[in-house]
Structures are given as structure tokens and as C-alpha cells.
Coordinates of N, CA and C in Angstrom, one line a residue:
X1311 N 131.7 106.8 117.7 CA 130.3 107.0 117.8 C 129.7 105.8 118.6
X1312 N 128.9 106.0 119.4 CA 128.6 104.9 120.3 C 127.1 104.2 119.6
X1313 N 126.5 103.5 120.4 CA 125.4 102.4 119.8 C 123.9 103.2 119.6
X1314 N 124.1 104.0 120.5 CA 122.7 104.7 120.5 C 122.5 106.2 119.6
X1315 N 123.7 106.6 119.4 CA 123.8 107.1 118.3 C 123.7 106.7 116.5
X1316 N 124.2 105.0 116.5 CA 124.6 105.2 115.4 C 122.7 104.7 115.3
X1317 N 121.8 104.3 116.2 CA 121.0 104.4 115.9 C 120.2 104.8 115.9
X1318 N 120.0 106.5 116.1 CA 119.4 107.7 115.8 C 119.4 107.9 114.5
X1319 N 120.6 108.0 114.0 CA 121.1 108.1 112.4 C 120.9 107.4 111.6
X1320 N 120.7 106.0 112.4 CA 120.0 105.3 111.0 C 118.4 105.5 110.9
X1321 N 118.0 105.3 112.2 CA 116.4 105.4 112.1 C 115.7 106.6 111.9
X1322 N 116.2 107.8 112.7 CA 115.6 108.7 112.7 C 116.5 110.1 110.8
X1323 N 117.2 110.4 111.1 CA 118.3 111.3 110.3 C 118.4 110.6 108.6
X1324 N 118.7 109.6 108.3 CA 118.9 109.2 107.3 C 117.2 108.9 106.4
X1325 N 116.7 108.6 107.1 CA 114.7 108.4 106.5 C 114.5 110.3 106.1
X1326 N 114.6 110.5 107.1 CA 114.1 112.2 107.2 C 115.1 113.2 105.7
X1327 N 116.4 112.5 105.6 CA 116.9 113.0 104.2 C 116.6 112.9 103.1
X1328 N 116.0 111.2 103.1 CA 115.9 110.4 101.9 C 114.4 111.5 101.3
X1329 N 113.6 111.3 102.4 CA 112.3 111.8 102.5 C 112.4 113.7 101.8
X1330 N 113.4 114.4 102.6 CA 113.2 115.4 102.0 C 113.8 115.6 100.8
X1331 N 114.9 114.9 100.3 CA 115.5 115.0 98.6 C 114.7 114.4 98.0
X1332 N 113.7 113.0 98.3 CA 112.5 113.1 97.2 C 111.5 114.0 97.2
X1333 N 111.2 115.0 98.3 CA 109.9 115.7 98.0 C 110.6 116.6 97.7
X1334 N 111.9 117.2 97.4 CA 111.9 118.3 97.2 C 112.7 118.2 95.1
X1335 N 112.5 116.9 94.8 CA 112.8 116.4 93.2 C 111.2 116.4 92.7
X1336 N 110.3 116.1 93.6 CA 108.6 115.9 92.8 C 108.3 117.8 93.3
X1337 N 109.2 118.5 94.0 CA 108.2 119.8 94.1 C 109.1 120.6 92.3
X1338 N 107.8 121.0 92.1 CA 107.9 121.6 90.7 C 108.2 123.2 90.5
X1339 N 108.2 123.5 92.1 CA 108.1 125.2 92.0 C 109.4 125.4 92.9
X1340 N 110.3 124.9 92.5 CA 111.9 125.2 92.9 C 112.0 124.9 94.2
X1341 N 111.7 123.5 94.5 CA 111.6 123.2 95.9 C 111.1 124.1 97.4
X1342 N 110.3 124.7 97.3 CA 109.1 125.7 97.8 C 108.8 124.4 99.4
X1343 N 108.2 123.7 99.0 CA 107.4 122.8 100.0 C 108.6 122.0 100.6
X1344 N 109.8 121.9 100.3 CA 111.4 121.2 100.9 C 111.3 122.0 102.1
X1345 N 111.4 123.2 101.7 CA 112.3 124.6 102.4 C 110.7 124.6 103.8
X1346 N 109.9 124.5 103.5 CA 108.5 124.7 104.4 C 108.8 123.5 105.6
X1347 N 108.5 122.5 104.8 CA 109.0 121.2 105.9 C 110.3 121.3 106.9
X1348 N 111.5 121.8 106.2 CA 112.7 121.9 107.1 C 112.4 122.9 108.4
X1349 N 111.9 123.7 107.4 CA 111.7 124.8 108.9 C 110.4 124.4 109.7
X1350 N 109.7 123.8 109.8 CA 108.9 122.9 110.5 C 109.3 122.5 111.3
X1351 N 110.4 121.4 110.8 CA 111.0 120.7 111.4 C 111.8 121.2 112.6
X1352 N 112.7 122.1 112.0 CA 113.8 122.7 112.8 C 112.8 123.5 114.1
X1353 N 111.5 124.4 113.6 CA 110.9 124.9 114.7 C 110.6 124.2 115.6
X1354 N 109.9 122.7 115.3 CA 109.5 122.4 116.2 C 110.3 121.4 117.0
X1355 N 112.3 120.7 116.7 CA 112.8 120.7 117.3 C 113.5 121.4 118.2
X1356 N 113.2 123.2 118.0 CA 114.0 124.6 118.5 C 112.9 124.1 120.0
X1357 N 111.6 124.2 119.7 CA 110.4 124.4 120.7 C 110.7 122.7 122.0
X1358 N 110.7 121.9 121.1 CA 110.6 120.5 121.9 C 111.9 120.8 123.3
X1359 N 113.2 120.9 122.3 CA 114.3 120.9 123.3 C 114.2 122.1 123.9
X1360 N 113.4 123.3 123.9 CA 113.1 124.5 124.9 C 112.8 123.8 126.0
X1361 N 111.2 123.2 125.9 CA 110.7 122.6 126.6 C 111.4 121.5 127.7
X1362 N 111.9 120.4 127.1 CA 112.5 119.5 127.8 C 113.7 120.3 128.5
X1363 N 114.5 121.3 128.6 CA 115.4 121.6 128.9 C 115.1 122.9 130.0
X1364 N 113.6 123.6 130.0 CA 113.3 124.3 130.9 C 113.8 126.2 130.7
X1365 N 114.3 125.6 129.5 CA 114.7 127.2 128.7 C 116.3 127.5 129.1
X1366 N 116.7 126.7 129.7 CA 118.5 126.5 130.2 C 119.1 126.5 129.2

């Protein structure tokens, strides 16, 4: 793994996990608002890398 990867994964990937296994331990209705955020997420990296990539 090279340098600029390993710090993606620390900065970006490892926060963003810690972040969703605690909000999805304080959500009370079987992790409901985890599941909302992920897919957020995932949309709006599906849309970003559409974009930057020109739909290729």
C-alpha cells in the first residue's frame, strides 16, 4: 500500500467507521439512522465519481 493511500484510510475511512458504529450503538430503533447515513454516503460517492469521471 503506498503513502497516499495509507492516508486516505487513516484520515478519511477509519473516522467515517468509528463515527458510524457509534451512531448506530446511540440509535435506539435498530440502527434505522446507520443504515440512512450509509446510503447517503454511498449515493453521494456513486454521483461525485459519475461526475468527475464524465459517466465513463
Amino acid at each position: 500500500m503506498n503513502i497516499p493511500s495509507l492516508i486516505f484510510w487513516s484520515v478519511f475511512v477509519l473516522p467515517l467507521v468509528a463515527f458510524l458504529i457509534w451512531l448506530m450503538r446511540q440509535d435506539k430503533r435498530k440502527g434505522v439512522t446507520g443504515i440512512i447515513v450509509v446510503a447517503i454516503i454511498v449515493i453521494a460517492a456513486v454521483m461525485w465519481m459519475y461526475i468527475k469521471t464524465g459517466g465513463n
